[in-house]
Coordinates of C-alpha atoms in Angstrom, one line a residue:
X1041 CA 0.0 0.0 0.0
X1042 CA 1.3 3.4 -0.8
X1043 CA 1.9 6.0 1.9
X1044 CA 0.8 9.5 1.3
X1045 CA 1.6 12.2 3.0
X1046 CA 0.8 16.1 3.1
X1047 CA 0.9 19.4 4.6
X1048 CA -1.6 19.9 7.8
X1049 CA -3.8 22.3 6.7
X1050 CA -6.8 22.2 3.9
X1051 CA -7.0 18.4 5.5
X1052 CA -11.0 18.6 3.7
X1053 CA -9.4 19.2 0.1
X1054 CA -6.5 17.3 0.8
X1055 CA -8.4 13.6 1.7
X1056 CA -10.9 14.5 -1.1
X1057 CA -8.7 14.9 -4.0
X1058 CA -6.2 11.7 -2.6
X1059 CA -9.6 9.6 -2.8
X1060 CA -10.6 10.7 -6.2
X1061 CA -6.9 10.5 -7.8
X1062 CA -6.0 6.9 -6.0
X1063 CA -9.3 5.1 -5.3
X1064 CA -12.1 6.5 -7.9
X1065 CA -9.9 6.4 -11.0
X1066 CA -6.6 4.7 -10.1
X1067 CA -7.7 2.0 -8.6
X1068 CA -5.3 1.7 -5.7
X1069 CA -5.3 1.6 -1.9
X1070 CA -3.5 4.3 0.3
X1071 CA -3.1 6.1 3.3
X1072 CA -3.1 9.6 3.8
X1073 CA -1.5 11.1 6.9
X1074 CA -1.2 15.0 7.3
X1075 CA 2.7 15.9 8.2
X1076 CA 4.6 18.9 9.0
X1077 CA 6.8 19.1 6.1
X1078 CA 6.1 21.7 3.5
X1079 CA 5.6 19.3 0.4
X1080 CA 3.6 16.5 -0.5
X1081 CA 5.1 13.1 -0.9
X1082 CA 4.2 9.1 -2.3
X1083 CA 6.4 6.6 -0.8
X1084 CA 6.8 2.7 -0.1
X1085 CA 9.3 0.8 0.9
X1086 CA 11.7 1.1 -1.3
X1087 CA 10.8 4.3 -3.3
X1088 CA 9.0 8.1 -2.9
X1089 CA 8.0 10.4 -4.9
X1090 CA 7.8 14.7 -3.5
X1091 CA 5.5 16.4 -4.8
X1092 CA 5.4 20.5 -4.0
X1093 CA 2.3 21.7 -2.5
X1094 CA 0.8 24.6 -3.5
X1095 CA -3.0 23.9 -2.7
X1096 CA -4.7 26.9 -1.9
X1097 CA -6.6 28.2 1.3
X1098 CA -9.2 30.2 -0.8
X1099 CA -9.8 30.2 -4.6
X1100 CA -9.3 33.8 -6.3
X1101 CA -9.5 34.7 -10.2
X1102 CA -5.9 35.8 -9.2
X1103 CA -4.6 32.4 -8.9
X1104 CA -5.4 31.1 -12.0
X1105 CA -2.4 30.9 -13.9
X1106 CA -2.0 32.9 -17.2
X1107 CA -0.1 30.5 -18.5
X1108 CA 0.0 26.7 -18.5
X1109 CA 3.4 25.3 -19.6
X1110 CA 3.7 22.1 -21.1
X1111 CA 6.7 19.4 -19.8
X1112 CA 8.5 17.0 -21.2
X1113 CA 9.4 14.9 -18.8
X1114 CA 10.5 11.0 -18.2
X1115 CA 7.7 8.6 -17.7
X1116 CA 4.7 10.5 -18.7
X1117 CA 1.9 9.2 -20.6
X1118 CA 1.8 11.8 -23.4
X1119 CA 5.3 13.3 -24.8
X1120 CA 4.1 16.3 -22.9
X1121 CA 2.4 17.5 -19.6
X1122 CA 0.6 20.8 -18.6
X1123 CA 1.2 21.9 -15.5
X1124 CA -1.1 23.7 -14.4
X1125 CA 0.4 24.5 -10.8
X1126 CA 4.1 24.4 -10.9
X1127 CA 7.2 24.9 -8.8
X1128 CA 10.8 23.8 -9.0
X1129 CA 12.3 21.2 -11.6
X1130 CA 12.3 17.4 -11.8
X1131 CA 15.0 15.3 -10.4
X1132 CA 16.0 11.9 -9.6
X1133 CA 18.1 10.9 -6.8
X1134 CA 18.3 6.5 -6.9
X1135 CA 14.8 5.6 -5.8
X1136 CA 13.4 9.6 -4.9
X1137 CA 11.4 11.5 -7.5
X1138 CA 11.1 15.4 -7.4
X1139 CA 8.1 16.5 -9.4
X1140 CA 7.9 20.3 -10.5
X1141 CA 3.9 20.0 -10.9
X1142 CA 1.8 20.0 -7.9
X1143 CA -1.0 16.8 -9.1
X1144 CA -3.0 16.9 -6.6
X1145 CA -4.0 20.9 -6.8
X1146 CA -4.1 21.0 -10.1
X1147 CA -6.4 17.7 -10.1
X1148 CA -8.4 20.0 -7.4
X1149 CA -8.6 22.7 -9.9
X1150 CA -9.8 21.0 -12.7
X1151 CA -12.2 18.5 -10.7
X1152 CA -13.8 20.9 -8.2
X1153 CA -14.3 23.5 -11.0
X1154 CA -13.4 26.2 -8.7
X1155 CA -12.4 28.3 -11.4
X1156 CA -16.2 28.5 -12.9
X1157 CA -17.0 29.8 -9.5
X1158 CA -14.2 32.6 -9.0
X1159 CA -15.3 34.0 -13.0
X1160 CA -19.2 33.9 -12.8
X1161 CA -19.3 37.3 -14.1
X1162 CA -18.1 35.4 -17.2
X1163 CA -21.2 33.5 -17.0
X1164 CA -24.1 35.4 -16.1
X1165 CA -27.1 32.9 -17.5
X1166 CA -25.0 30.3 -15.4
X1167 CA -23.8 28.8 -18.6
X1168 CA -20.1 29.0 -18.2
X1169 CA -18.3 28.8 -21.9
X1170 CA -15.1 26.9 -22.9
X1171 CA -13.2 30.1 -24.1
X1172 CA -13.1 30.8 -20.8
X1173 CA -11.5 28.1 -19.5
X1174 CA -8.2 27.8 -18.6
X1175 CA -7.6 24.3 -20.5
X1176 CA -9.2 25.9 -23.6
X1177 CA -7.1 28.8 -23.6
X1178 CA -3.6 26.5 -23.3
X1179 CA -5.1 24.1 -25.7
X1180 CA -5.3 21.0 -23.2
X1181 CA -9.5 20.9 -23.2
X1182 CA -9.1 17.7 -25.4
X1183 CA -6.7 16.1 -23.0
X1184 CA -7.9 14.3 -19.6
X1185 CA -5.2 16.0 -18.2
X1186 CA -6.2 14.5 -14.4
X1187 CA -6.2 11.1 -15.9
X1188 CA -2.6 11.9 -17.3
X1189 CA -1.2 12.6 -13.9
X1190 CA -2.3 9.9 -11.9
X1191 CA -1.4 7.7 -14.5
X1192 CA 2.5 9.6 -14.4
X1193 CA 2.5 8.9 -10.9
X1194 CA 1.6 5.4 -11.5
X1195 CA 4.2 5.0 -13.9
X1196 CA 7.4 6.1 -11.6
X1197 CA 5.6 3.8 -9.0
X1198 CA 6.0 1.4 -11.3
X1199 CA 9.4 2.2 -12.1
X1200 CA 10.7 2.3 -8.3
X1201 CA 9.6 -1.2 -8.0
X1202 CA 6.2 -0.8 -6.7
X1203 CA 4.8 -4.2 -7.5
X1204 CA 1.2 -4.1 -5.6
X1205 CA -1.4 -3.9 -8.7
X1206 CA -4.2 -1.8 -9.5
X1207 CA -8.0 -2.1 -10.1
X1208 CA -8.6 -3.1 -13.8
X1209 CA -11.1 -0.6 -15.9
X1210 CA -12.2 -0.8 -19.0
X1211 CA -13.7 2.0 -21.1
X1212 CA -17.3 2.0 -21.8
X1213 CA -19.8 3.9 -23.9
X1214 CA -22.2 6.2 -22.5
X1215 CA -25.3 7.6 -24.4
X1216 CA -27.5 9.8 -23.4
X1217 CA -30.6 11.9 -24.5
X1218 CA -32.1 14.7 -23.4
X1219 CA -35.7 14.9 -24.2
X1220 CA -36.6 18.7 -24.6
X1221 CA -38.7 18.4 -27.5
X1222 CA -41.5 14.7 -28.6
X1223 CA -43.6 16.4 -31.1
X1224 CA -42.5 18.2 -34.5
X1225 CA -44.4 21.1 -34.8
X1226 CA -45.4 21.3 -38.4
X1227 CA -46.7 24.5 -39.0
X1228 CA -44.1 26.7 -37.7
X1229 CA -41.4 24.7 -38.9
X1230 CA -42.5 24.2 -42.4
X1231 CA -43.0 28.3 -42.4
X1232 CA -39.5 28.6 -40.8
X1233 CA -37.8 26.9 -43.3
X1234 CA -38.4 29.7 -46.0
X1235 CA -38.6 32.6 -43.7
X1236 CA -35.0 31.1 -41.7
X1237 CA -33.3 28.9 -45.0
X1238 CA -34.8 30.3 -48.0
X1239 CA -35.2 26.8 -48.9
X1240 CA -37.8 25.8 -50.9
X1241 CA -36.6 22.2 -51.2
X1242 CA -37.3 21.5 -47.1
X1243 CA -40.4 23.2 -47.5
X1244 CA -41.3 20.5 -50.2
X1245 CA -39.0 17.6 -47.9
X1246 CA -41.6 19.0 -44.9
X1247 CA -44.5 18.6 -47.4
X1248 CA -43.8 14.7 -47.8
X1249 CA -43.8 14.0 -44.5
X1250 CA -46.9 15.4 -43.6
X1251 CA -47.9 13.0 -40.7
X1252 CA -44.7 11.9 -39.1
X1253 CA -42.8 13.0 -36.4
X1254 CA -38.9 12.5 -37.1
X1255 CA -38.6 13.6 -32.8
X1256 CA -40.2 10.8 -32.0
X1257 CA -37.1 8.3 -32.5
X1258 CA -37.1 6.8 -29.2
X1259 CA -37.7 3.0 -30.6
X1260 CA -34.9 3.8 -33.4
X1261 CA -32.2 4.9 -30.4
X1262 CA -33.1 2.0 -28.0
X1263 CA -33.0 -0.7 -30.8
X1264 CA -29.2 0.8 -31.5
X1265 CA -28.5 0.4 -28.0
X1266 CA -29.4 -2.5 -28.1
X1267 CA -27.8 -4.3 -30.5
X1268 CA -24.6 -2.3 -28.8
X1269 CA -25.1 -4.0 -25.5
X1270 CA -25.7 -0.4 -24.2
X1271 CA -28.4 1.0 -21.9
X1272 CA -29.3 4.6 -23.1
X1273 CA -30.3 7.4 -20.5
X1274 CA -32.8 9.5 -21.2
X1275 CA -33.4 12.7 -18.9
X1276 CA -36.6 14.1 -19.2
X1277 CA -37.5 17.4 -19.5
X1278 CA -40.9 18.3 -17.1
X1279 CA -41.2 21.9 -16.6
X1280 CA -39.8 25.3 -16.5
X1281 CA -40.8 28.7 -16.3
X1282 CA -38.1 30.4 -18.2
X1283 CA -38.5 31.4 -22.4
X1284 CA -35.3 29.1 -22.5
X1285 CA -37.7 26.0 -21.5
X1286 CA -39.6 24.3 -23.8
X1287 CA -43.7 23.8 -23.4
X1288 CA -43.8 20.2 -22.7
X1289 CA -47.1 19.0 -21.8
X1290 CA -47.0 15.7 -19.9
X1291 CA -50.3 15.2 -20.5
X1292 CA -49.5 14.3 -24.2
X1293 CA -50.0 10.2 -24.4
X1294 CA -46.9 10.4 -26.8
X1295 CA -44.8 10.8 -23.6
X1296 CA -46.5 8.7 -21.3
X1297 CA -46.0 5.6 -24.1
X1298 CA -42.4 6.8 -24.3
X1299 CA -41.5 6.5 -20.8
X1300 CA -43.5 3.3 -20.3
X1301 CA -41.2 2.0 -23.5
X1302 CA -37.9 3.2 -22.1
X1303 CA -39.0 1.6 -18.8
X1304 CA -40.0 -1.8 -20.2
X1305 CA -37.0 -2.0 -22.7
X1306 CA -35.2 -1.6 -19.3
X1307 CA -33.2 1.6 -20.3
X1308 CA -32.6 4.3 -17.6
X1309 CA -34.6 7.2 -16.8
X1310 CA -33.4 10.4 -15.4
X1311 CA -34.3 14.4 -14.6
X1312 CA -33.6 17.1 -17.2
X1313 CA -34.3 20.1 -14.7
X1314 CA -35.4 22.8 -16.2
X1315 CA -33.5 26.5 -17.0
X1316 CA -34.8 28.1 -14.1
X1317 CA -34.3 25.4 -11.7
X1318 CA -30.5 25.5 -11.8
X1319 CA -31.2 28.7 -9.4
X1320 CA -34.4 28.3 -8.2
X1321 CA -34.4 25.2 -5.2
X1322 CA -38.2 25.3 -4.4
X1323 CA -38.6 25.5 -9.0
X1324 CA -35.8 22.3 -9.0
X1325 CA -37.4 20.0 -5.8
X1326 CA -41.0 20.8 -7.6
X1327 CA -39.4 18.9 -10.8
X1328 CA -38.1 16.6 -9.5
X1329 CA -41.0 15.3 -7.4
X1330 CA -43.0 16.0 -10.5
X1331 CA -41.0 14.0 -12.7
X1332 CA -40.9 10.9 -9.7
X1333 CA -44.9 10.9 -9.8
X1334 CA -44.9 10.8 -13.6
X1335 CA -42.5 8.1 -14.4
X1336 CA -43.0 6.0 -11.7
X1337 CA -39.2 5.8 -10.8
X1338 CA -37.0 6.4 -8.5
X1339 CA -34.9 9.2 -10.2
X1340 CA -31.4 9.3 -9.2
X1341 CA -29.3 10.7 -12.3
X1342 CA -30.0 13.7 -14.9
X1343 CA -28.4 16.7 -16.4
X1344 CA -29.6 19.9 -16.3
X1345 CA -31.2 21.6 -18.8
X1346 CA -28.9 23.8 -21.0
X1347 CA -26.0 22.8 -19.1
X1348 CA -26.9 25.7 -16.9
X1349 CA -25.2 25.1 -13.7
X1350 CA -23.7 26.6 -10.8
X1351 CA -20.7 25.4 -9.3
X1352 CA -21.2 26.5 -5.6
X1353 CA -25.5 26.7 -5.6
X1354 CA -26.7 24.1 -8.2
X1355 CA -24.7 21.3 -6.7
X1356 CA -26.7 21.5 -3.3
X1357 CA -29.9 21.2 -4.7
X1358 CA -28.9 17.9 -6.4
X1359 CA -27.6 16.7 -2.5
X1360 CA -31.0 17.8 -1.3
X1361 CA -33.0 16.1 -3.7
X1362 CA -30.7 12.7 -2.8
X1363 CA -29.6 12.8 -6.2
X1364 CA -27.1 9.9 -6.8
X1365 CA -25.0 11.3 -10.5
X1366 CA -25.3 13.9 -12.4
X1367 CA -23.8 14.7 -16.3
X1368 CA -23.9 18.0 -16.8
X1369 CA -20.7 19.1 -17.3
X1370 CA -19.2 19.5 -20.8
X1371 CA -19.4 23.0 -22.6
X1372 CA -21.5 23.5 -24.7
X1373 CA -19.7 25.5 -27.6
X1374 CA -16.5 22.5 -27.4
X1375 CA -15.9 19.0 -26.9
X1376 CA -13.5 17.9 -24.2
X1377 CA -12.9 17.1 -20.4
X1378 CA -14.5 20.2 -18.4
X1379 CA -12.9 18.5 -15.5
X1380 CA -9.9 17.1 -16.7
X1381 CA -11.6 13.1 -16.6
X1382 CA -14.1 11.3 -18.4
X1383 CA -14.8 9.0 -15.4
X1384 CA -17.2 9.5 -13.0
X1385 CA -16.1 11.1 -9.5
X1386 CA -17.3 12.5 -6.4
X1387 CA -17.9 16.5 -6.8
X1388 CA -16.8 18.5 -4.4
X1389 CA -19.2 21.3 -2.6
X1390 CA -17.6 24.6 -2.9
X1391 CA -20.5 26.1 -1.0
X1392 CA -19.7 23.9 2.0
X1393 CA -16.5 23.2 1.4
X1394 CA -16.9 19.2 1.7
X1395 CA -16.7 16.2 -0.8
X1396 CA -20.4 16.5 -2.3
X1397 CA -22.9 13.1 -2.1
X1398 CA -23.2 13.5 -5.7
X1399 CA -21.2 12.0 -8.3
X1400 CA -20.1 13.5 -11.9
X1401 CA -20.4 11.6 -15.2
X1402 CA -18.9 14.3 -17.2
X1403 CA -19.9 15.2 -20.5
X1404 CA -17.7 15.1 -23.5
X1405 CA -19.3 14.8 -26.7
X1406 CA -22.8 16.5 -27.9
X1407 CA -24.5 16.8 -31.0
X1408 CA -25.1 20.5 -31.0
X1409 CA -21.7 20.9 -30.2
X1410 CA -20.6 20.0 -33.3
X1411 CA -23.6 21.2 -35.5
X1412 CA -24.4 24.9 -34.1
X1413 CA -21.0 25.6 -32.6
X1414 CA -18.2 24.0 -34.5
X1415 CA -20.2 24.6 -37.8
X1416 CA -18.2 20.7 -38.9
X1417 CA -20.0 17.8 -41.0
X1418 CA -21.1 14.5 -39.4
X1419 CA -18.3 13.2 -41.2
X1420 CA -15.8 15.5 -39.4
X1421 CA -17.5 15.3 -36.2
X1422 CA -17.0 11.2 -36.4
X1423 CA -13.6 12.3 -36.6
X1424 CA -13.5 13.5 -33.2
X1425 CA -15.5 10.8 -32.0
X1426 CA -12.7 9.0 -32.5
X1427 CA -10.0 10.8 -31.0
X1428 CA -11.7 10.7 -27.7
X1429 CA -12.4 7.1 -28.1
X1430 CA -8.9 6.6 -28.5
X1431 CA -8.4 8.5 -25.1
X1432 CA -11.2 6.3 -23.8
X1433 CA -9.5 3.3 -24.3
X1434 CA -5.9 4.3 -23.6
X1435 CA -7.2 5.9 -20.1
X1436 CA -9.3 2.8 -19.5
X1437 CA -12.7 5.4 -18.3
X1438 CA -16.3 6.2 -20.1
X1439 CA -16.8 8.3 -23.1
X1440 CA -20.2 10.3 -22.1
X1441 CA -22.2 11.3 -25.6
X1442 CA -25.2 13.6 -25.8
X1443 CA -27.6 13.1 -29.2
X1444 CA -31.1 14.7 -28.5
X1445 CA -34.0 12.8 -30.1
X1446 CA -34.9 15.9 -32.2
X1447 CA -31.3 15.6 -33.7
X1448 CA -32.1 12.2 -36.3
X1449 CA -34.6 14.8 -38.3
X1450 CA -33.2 14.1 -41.9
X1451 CA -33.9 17.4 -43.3
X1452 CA -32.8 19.9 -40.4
X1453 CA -30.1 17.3 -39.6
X1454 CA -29.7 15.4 -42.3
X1455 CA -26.6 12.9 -41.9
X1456 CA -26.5 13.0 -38.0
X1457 CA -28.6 9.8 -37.4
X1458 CA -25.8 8.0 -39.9
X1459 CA -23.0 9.8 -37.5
X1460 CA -24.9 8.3 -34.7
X1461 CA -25.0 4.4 -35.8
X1462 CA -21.5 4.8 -37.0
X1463 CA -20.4 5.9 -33.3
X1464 CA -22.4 3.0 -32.0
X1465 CA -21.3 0.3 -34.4
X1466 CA -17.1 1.9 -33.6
X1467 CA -18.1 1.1 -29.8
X1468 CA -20.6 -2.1 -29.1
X1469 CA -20.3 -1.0 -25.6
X1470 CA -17.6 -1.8 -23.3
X1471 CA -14.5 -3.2 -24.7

């Protein structure tokens, strides 16, 4: 077992982030013990590792480094590594490491997302963008840079002769679907796409198919699944207040046969709070109890709507309303690890300064994403797919996809329901 050991103060942040790095995604078992040195260290028997410490007692816009240099350094996963926080130069002395990057607060950084809640005058709808982020900025967003330094550290373990072995992972496939929208309205669309497009050919496309509803592609996503070995989650969508919400009527039979569907196909059903309820607690409890007498489940999991959420405020809600995971965070105008990990780990409460009772499955590839933002093909955006796959698999933790059932229309999204399948058929689930 390996021995850690650091500085006696921040002990909350200190045992929170050990717990995430070396038993969530390592895999490992440890011991942490506060000291009096000035420095953080991983040792064994026959080999240690220091480690500076530069965790700090509050988090200020101030702190967050302008610049991220990137190291090249022996035993590394990548060729390269950003540090993120940084002090001194490496060395090796026989069996003792010195590391110029401090792991654990930068894994604290990027997890705890402490540096949404220092700029949230950079976010005013609560929506907090990736061109604001410090990994976007130094071009390390499409890393899983928190995954790359546990796995560095595991590497020098390794080669110091640590021989104890570690919790085998596989990556795995996630998709999910948020249901905002089950019926096409035909009207305003078909008028919309002369006024909007100038297109007369989707007003004819529309024309032909009078009578269907291209939204309703529930069956079509759970039979991919399916044949994947994958369980889809769907988050539903049951209110709001805000014009950012959409007017869902759950008295529509359309979505009462839906959920009964999902339910019986045994797929997972979850909460897609609304716009408002990311800062409203009495609008977010309301939903939720709405959306446990509707369904008939026990909801535990969901991502809120518009990836609208609050790092310090919207987090407490979800602990009050015993919610077990949420998957809210990705960004919404670029792909990549918001938290620097694509497994699922245990949030940390910034309002009350304690490891949260709510896990993160964070999200790292959705459709819109690609579509509205990016402005790239399905064929590009498969592409990407691909790249994170590869990270997937090398890193051994889930991928996390977002495709809304309004997105496999063949005229407003014409290509994406191929993208889709093709993703699926790359992945059959967990490899």
């Amino acid at each position: 077992m390996i021995r850690v050991e650091g500085p006696d103060n921040n002990r909350v942040q200190r045992e929170y982030i050990c717990h995430v790095l070396f038993n969530e995604i390592l895999g490992i078992e440890y011991t942490f013990t506060p000291s009096n040195k000035d420095s953080w260290t991983i040792g064994f028997d026959n080999g240690l590792i220091i480690i500076p410490d530069l965790l700090k007692d509050k988090y200020n816009k101030e702190d967050i480094p302008k610049v991220v240099n990137f190291y090249e350094l022996p035993f590394t996963p990548e060729k390269d590594i950003p540090g993120i926080f940084t002090h001194g130069e490496y060395n090796r002395s026989g069996n003792v490491v010195t590391l110029p990057i401090d792991i654990f607060s930068s894994s604290f950084f990027m997890l705890s997302r402490w540096e949404e809640s220092v700029l949230s005058d950079l976010a005013p709808n609560g929506r907090f963008s990736a061109t604001d982020s410090l990994s976007y900025k130094n071009n390390f967003l499409d890393r899983p840079v928190v995954n790359e330094y546990i796995t560095w550290i595991w590497n020098i373990l390794v080669e110091l002769g640590y021989s104890s072995i570690k919790e085998e992972k596989n990556w795995e496939l996630v998709t999910t679907h948020d249901i905002d929208m089950i019926r096409f309205h035909r009207v305003k669309r078909y008028l919309g796409d002369i006024v909007k497009h100038a297109s007369i050919k989707r007003f004819l496309g529309r024309l032909m198919l009078l009578g269907s509803n291209p939204w309703d592609s529930f069956d079509w996503i759970m039979d991919l699944s399916e044949r994947a070995g994958i369980k889809s989650h769907f988050y539903l969508l049951v209110g709001g207040k805000d014009r950012m919400d959409r007017d869902f009527n759950l008295k529509d039979p359309l979505i009462r046969n839906i959920i009964d569907k999902i339910k019986r196909r045994g797929h997972i059903v979850g909460i897609h709070p609304s716009y408002s309820s990311a800062i409203e607690k009495k609008q977010w409890l309301l939903e939720l109890d709405k959306a446990k007498t509707f369904t008939n489940c026990n909801i535990v999991e969901g991502r809120q709507h518009y990836l609208r959420w609050l790092p310090k405020s919207t987090l407490t809600m979800w602990e009050e309303g015993n919610m077990e995971l949420d998957s809210t965070l990705g960004y919404h105008n670029a792909p990549g690890y918001r938290c620097g990990t694509g497994n699922i780990f245990t949030l940390f409460n910034l309002e009350k300064n304690r490891p949260s009772t709510v896990k993160e499955r964070p999200l790292i590839f959705m459709d819109g994403t690609f579509r509205d933002y990016l402005k790239v093909t399905p064929e590009k955006s498969l592409d990407y797919f691909k790249l994170f796959k590869e990270k997937s698999v090398k890193y051994s933790m889930p991928l996390t996809i977002l495709f809304h059932n309004s997105s496999f229309d063949r005229l407003t999204w014409a290509g994406w329901d191929s993208l889709y399948t093709s993703i699926l058929n790359l992945s059959g689930g967990k490899k």
